[in-house]
Amino acid sequence: MTETIIEAQPATDADFLHDVAARALKAGASDVQVDGRASRSLSVDVRDGSFQDIRHDEIAAINVTTYVGKRRATLGTNKFARADIDQLIDRVIAMTRLAPENPFYGLAGRDEIVGPGNDAFLALYDPYEPTPEMLEDWAGQVEEAARAIQGVVSTDSAGASWEAATGRTINTAGLDRRSDGTRFGVGVGVMAARGDAREVAGAGRGARWHSDLPACAAIGTEAGMDAAAKLGARKIASGNHPVIFDRRIAMCLIEPMLGAITGENIARGTSFLKDRLGDQVFAKGITLTDDAFVVRGQASRACDAEGIPPQRRALVDRGVLTGWMTDLAAARELGLASTGHAGGPTNLTILPGDTDQAGLMRAAGRGLLVDALFGPSLNPHTGDWSVGVSGQWFEQGEIAYPVSEVTVAGNLLDLYAGLVAGSDLEFRGAANAPSLLVPQMAIGGQ
């Protein structure tokens, strides 16, 4: 894992990147950061048991960020000849001089960034490289399992993919980091039918290591069962009822909160949480962790895009909002230290509670179990939130019938205050949650 993914690529060669930075300094930049990335990828699609498509890509590019005083601009290229790099530097320097000044721009100090090295300790690179035939077999298994579910009549192709990439970042403050990573993915979209009724669903999973992917048949079965379970969906009357968000989509409740605690939105005052730091915003049973150091984690990293080391932290600790997520510019504007969030959060987890999803339904008695959503809408100043959903109506704690074409809505501060976490946490990606129960929520039906 000390090898680069594509050895011959200048985009990830330290000497080449340092030379680009030196040439930018000579052209008038006061500071420079160069980000390079090279990748190889392979994906295969099948449909109706037959090979459909294959795609193979090799991509390499660099982005050059230059500073002239408190002005900043970024420009990229996938051409590495000397004349192309000179032209890129001339253009980005010209752009920088025209950019507006921001007193908070600037690279991190040498004492703030991580030292030279790589992310090998996080085990983000799996040396296993599948052949096209292997990927075709994985996709075929997913499709076959989905088609085996009663009611499923077709698939909108099934696919499997692999990508290996190397990234390298250097800057004139001393940053020099490399990260090697792989990603494997399998998924399928299906259609179920009964009479004139048609319903669609899909399932897919991704992992850094191929051995961490669940069985292909399990993914296909999930997609097929989800589509079949939607058949016979009804509309329901509007009202206020308990709503349970299935663990597969439960993070949709948390995503608005993540935007609301970014340093940029706090500094601008465009956040419904701007005055709630240290407050009991969530119910006491809710803890949300952000951990960049999960081995094989899909969002793991040794430093953020600015070279700042991240932290293992609870963004929400037993319901209390503990802090903001900041990059350098926002942190300086707020008079804080960067939390290492340039590029966003890392591996997010809502810690599980004591009751499984069936127990949450029994406790709620009657309400809506949401398993799919679309078109969320948020007022970032007030926290008013709504989203179109479909799912299952339950009565006396048991599934009664499928529901579609409804909207759920509420103010996030009210929803968070009563939130109950289930015990059915499953790690499926970079952001994971158990099922989440909102005791009362407005449902817009017919």
mmCIF file of C-alpha atoms in Angstrom, residues 166-395:
data_model
loop_
_atom_site.group_PDB
_atom_site.id
_atom_site.type_symbol
_atom_site.label_atom_id
_atom_site.label_comp_id
_atom_site.label_asym_id
_atom_site.label_seq_id
_atom_site.Cartn_x
_atom_site.Cartn_y
_atom_site.Cartn_z
ATOM 1 C CA THR A 166 -4.288 8.059 -5.676
ATOM 2 C CA GLY A 167 -4.487 11.630 -4.438
ATOM 3 C CA ARG A 168 -1.631 13.898 -3.437
ATOM 4 C CA THR A 169 -1.677 17.401 -1.983
ATOM 5 C CA ILE A 170 1.281 19.718 -1.480
ATOM 6 C CA ASN A 171 1.457 23.387 -0.551
ATOM 7 C CA THR A 172 3.945 26.083 0.255
ATOM 8 C CA ALA A 173 3.219 25.827 3.999
ATOM 9 C CA GLY A 174 4.853 22.383 4.027
ATOM 10 C CA LEU A 175 1.901 20.071 3.454
ATOM 11 C CA ASP A 176 2.699 16.879 1.534
ATOM 12 C CA ARG A 177 0.148 14.083 1.907
ATOM 13 C CA ARG A 178 -0.795 11.149 -0.273
ATOM 14 C CA SER A 179 -3.870 8.936 -0.037
ATOM 15 C CA ASP A 180 -4.512 5.671 -1.887
ATOM 16 C CA GLY A 181 -8.061 4.361 -1.944
ATOM 17 C CA THR A 182 -10.378 1.877 -3.594
ATOM 18 C CA ARG A 183 -14.142 1.651 -3.903
ATOM 19 C CA PHE A 184 -16.329 -1.299 -4.866
ATOM 20 C CA GLY A 185 -20.036 -1.038 -5.615
ATOM 21 C CA VAL A 186 -22.968 -3.281 -6.519
ATOM 22 C CA GLY A 187 -26.562 -2.243 -7.158
ATOM 23 C CA VAL A 188 -29.799 -2.842 -9.040
ATOM 24 C CA GLY A 189 -33.042 -1.026 -9.869
ATOM 25 C CA VAL A 190 -36.233 -3.077 -10.266
ATOM 26 C CA MET A 191 -39.894 -2.783 -11.191
ATOM 27 C CA ALA A 192 -42.722 -4.758 -9.602
ATOM 28 C CA ALA A 193 -46.209 -5.033 -11.088
ATOM 29 C CA ARG A 194 -49.677 -6.192 -10.108
ATOM 30 C CA GLY A 195 -52.419 -5.592 -12.628
ATOM 31 C CA ASP A 196 -52.007 -2.025 -13.843
ATOM 32 C CA ALA A 197 -49.984 -0.990 -10.796
ATOM 33 C CA ARG A 198 -46.251 -0.410 -11.207
ATOM 34 C CA GLU A 199 -43.725 0.305 -8.466
ATOM 35 C CA VAL A 200 -39.965 0.763 -8.600
ATOM 36 C CA ALA A 201 -37.226 0.423 -6.021
ATOM 37 C CA GLY A 202 -33.508 -0.074 -5.902
ATOM 38 C CA ALA A 203 -30.715 -1.179 -3.623
ATOM 39 C CA GLY A 204 -26.983 -0.753 -3.729
ATOM 40 C CA ARG A 205 -23.971 -0.995 -1.484
ATOM 41 C CA GLY A 206 -20.429 0.303 -1.588
ATOM 42 C CA ALA A 207 -17.246 -0.486 0.323
ATOM 43 C CA ARG A 208 -13.549 0.299 0.373
ATOM 44 C CA TRP A 209 -12.701 -3.427 0.370
ATOM 45 C CA HIS A 210 -14.471 -6.017 -1.749
ATOM 46 C CA SER A 211 -14.672 -8.373 1.225
ATOM 47 C CA ASP A 212 -16.775 -5.772 3.087
ATOM 48 C CA LEU A 213 -19.548 -5.859 0.489
ATOM 49 C CA PRO A 214 -22.617 -7.857 1.571
ATOM 50 C CA ALA A 215 -23.611 -10.868 -0.504
ATOM 51 C CA CYS A 216 -24.794 -9.839 -3.957
ATOM 52 C CA ALA A 217 -27.936 -11.950 -3.560
ATOM 53 C CA ALA A 218 -28.859 -10.058 -0.386
ATOM 54 C CA ILE A 219 -28.674 -6.730 -2.230
ATOM 55 C CA GLY A 220 -30.880 -7.996 -5.029
ATOM 56 C CA THR A 221 -33.377 -9.498 -2.606
ATOM 57 C CA GLU A 222 -33.635 -6.187 -0.753
ATOM 58 C CA ALA A 223 -34.417 -4.313 -3.955
ATOM 59 C CA GLY A 224 -36.987 -6.845 -5.101
ATOM 60 C CA MET A 225 -38.769 -7.015 -1.769
ATOM 61 C CA ASP A 226 -38.893 -3.224 -1.486
ATOM 62 C CA ALA A 227 -40.534 -2.897 -4.902
ATOM 63 C CA ALA A 228 -43.029 -5.697 -4.246
ATOM 64 C CA ALA A 229 -43.938 -4.238 -0.845
ATOM 65 C CA LYS A 230 -45.012 -0.971 -2.511
ATOM 66 C CA LEU A 231 -47.689 -2.637 -4.655
ATOM 67 C CA GLY A 232 -51.205 -1.646 -3.667
ATOM 68 C CA ALA A 233 -50.046 1.670 -2.196
ATOM 69 C CA ARG A 234 -52.809 3.934 -0.924
ATOM 70 C CA LYS A 235 -53.171 7.599 -0.161
ATOM 71 C CA ILE A 236 -53.971 8.564 3.404
ATOM 72 C CA ALA A 237 -55.748 11.470 5.026
ATOM 73 C CA SER A 238 -53.767 14.397 6.370
ATOM 74 C CA GLY A 239 -53.128 14.494 10.090
ATOM 75 C CA ASN A 240 -50.552 14.406 12.868
ATOM 76 C CA HIS A 241 -49.121 10.966 13.570
ATOM 77 C CA PRO A 242 -45.935 9.199 14.682
ATOM 78 C CA VAL A 243 -43.435 8.799 11.844
ATOM 79 C CA ILE A 244 -40.571 6.309 11.798
ATOM 80 C CA PHE A 245 -37.724 6.833 9.346
ATOM 81 C CA ASP A 246 -36.189 3.510 8.297
ATOM 82 C CA ARG A 247 -32.465 3.195 9.002
ATOM 83 C CA ARG A 248 -31.644 3.233 5.282
ATOM 84 C CA ILE A 249 -32.888 6.801 4.885
ATOM 85 C CA ALA A 250 -32.941 8.073 8.490
ATOM 86 C CA MET A 251 -29.925 10.353 7.989
ATOM 87 C CA CYS A 252 -32.197 12.580 5.884
ATOM 88 C CA LEU A 253 -33.373 14.022 9.207
ATOM 89 C CA ILE A 254 -29.803 14.854 10.204
ATOM 90 C CA GLU A 255 -28.494 16.279 6.913
ATOM 91 C CA PRO A 256 -30.133 19.722 7.424
ATOM 92 C CA MET A 257 -28.481 19.919 10.829
ATOM 93 C CA LEU A 258 -25.055 19.260 9.262
ATOM 94 C CA GLY A 259 -25.462 22.214 6.932
ATOM 95 C CA ALA A 260 -26.670 24.346 9.823
ATOM 96 C CA ILE A 261 -23.506 23.753 11.894
ATOM 97 C CA THR A 262 -20.955 24.471 9.167
ATOM 98 C CA GLY A 263 -18.784 27.413 10.088
ATOM 99 C CA GLU A 264 -19.597 29.287 6.890
ATOM 100 C CA ASN A 265 -23.342 29.289 7.628
ATOM 101 C CA ILE A 266 -22.774 30.203 11.265
ATOM 102 C CA ALA A 267 -20.527 33.115 10.252
ATOM 103 C CA ARG A 268 -23.137 34.330 7.758
ATOM 104 C CA GLY A 269 -25.962 33.913 10.252
ATOM 105 C CA THR A 270 -27.882 31.687 7.816
ATOM 106 C CA SER A 271 -28.526 28.837 10.241
ATOM 107 C CA PHE A 272 -31.466 27.883 12.415
ATOM 108 C CA LEU A 273 -28.908 26.616 14.955
ATOM 109 C CA LYS A 274 -26.679 29.712 15.098
ATOM 110 C CA ASP A 275 -27.697 30.577 18.677
ATOM 111 C CA ARG A 276 -27.989 27.023 20.003
ATOM 112 C CA LEU A 277 -24.376 26.017 20.700
ATOM 113 C CA GLY A 278 -24.240 24.105 23.986
ATOM 114 C CA ASP A 279 -28.031 23.746 24.124
ATOM 115 C CA GLN A 280 -30.105 20.604 24.497
ATOM 116 C CA VAL A 281 -31.231 20.598 20.857
ATOM 117 C CA PHE A 282 -31.951 16.867 20.537
ATOM 118 C CA ALA A 283 -33.568 14.407 22.889
ATOM 119 C CA LYS A 284 -31.113 13.063 25.476
ATOM 120 C CA GLY A 285 -30.988 9.671 23.757
ATOM 121 C CA ILE A 286 -29.371 11.106 20.603
ATOM 122 C CA THR A 287 -25.588 11.134 20.113
ATOM 123 C CA LEU A 288 -24.042 11.842 16.713
ATOM 124 C CA THR A 289 -20.357 11.030 16.255
ATOM 125 C CA ASP A 290 -17.941 12.154 13.544
ATOM 126 C CA ASP A 291 -14.881 9.892 13.254
ATOM 127 C CA ALA A 292 -12.277 10.301 10.504
ATOM 128 C CA PHE A 293 -10.177 7.385 11.751
ATOM 129 C CA VAL A 294 -12.465 4.430 11.035
ATOM 130 C CA VAL A 295 -10.314 1.719 9.441
ATOM 131 C CA ARG A 296 -11.657 1.063 5.914
ATOM 132 C CA GLY A 297 -14.171 3.855 6.495
ATOM 133 C CA GLN A 298 -15.746 5.347 3.400
ATOM 134 C CA ALA A 299 -15.091 8.923 4.558
ATOM 135 C CA SER A 300 -11.912 8.313 6.562
ATOM 136 C CA ARG A 301 -8.918 10.609 6.153
ATOM 137 C CA ALA A 302 -5.752 11.622 7.954
ATOM 138 C CA CYS A 303 -6.313 15.316 7.257
ATOM 139 C CA ASP A 304 -8.843 17.549 5.587
ATOM 140 C CA ALA A 305 -8.423 19.374 2.265
ATOM 141 C CA GLU A 306 -6.369 22.087 3.984
ATOM 142 C CA GLY A 307 -4.035 19.695 5.808
ATOM 143 C CA ILE A 308 -5.693 20.103 9.217
ATOM 144 C CA PRO A 309 -5.897 16.873 11.241
ATOM 145 C CA PRO A 310 -9.491 15.905 12.095
ATOM 146 C CA GLN A 311 -10.778 14.842 15.490
ATOM 147 C CA ARG A 312 -12.914 12.044 16.822
ATOM 148 C CA ARG A 313 -15.803 13.945 18.311
ATOM 149 C CA ALA A 314 -19.476 13.926 19.152
ATOM 150 C CA LEU A 315 -21.205 16.676 17.205
ATOM 151 C CA VAL A 316 -24.242 15.981 19.386
ATOM 152 C CA ASP A 317 -23.594 14.474 22.816
ATOM 153 C CA ARG A 318 -26.682 13.066 24.552
ATOM 154 C CA GLY A 319 -28.752 15.704 22.832
ATOM 155 C CA VAL A 320 -26.401 18.661 23.387
ATOM 156 C CA LEU A 321 -25.024 20.494 20.337
ATOM 157 C CA THR A 322 -21.284 20.604 21.063
ATOM 158 C CA GLY A 323 -19.723 22.667 18.292
ATOM 159 C CA TRP A 324 -19.417 23.775 14.692
ATOM 160 C CA MET A 325 -17.722 22.148 11.691
ATOM 161 C CA THR A 326 -15.211 24.674 10.359
ATOM 162 C CA ASP A 327 -12.610 25.096 7.678
ATOM 163 C CA LEU A 328 -9.803 27.635 8.078
ATOM 164 C CA ALA A 329 -11.568 30.712 6.710
ATOM 165 C CA ALA A 330 -14.756 30.183 8.734
ATOM 166 C CA ALA A 331 -12.794 29.336 11.887
ATOM 167 C CA ARG A 332 -10.739 32.523 11.606
ATOM 168 C CA GLU A 333 -13.883 34.596 11.058
ATOM 169 C CA LEU A 334 -15.474 33.039 14.156
ATOM 170 C CA GLY A 335 -12.299 33.385 16.220
ATOM 171 C CA LEU A 336 -11.925 29.609 16.532
ATOM 172 C CA ALA A 337 -9.493 26.897 15.474
ATOM 173 C CA SER A 338 -10.348 24.838 12.405
ATOM 174 C CA THR A 339 -12.013 21.523 13.251
ATOM 175 C CA GLY A 340 -10.569 19.857 10.133
ATOM 176 C CA HIS A 341 -13.805 19.938 8.158
ATOM 177 C CA ALA A 342 -12.627 21.456 4.871
ATOM 178 C CA GLY A 343 -14.361 19.045 2.535
ATOM 179 C CA GLY A 344 -17.206 18.267 4.945
ATOM 180 C CA PRO A 345 -17.794 15.735 7.727
ATOM 181 C CA THR A 346 -16.227 12.285 7.867
ATOM 182 C CA ASN A 347 -17.811 9.025 9.081
ATOM 183 C CA LEU A 348 -21.075 9.953 10.812
ATOM 184 C CA THR A 349 -22.994 7.688 13.170
ATOM 185 C CA ILE A 350 -26.141 8.106 15.247
ATOM 186 C CA LEU A 351 -25.567 5.789 18.200
ATOM 187 C CA PRO A 352 -28.298 3.152 18.633
ATOM 188 C CA GLY A 353 -30.968 3.112 21.299
ATOM 189 C CA ASP A 354 -32.557 0.139 23.067
ATOM 190 C CA THR A 355 -35.545 -0.740 20.865
ATOM 191 C CA ASP A 356 -35.607 -2.275 17.394
ATOM 192 C CA GLN A 357 -37.837 -0.995 14.593
ATOM 193 C CA ALA A 358 -40.647 -3.396 15.465
ATOM 194 C CA GLY A 359 -40.486 -2.138 19.042
ATOM 195 C CA LEU A 360 -40.678 1.472 17.870
ATOM 196 C CA MET A 361 -43.831 0.619 15.903
ATOM 197 C CA ARG A 362 -45.373 -1.095 18.905
ATOM 198 C CA ALA A 363 -44.569 1.901 21.098
ATOM 199 C CA ALA A 364 -46.031 4.322 18.537
ATOM 200 C CA GLY A 365 -49.079 2.142 17.900
ATOM 201 C CA ARG A 366 -50.320 3.818 14.720
ATOM 202 C CA GLY A 367 -48.399 5.843 12.160
ATOM 203 C CA LEU A 368 -46.159 5.897 9.094
ATOM 204 C CA LEU A 369 -42.936 3.979 8.447
ATOM 205 C CA VAL A 370 -40.976 5.906 5.805
ATOM 206 C CA ASP A 371 -38.625 3.971 3.544
ATOM 207 C CA ALA A 372 -38.241 6.296 0.535
ATOM 208 C CA LEU A 373 -38.224 10.061 0.060
ATOM 209 C CA PHE A 374 -37.868 12.752 -2.568
ATOM 210 C CA GLY A 375 -37.773 16.533 -2.942
ATOM 211 C CA PRO A 376 -36.768 17.757 0.534
ATOM 212 C CA SER A 377 -37.319 21.461 1.239
ATOM 213 C CA LEU A 378 -35.657 23.460 4.025
ATOM 214 C CA ASN A 379 -35.852 27.037 5.278
ATOM 215 C CA PRO A 380 -32.274 27.362 6.628
ATOM 216 C CA HIS A 381 -33.176 30.350 8.818
ATOM 217 C CA THR A 382 -36.113 28.757 10.682
ATOM 218 C CA GLY A 383 -35.563 25.006 10.317
ATOM 219 C CA ASP A 384 -38.956 24.430 8.706
ATOM 220 C CA TRP A 385 -38.574 21.201 6.715
ATOM 221 C CA SER A 386 -40.728 19.043 4.469
ATOM 222 C CA VAL A 387 -40.166 16.053 2.199
ATOM 223 C CA GLY A 388 -42.207 13.794 -0.063
ATOM 224 C CA VAL A 389 -42.218 10.201 1.155
ATOM 225 C CA SER A 390 -43.575 6.716 0.653
ATOM 226 C CA GLY A 391 -43.607 3.761 2.992
ATOM 227 C CA GLN A 392 -45.890 1.590 5.091
ATOM 228 C CA TRP A 393 -48.811 2.521 7.317
ATOM 229 C CA PHE A 394 -48.891 0.575 10.578
ATOM 230 C CA GLU A 395 -51.749 -0.114 12.983
#
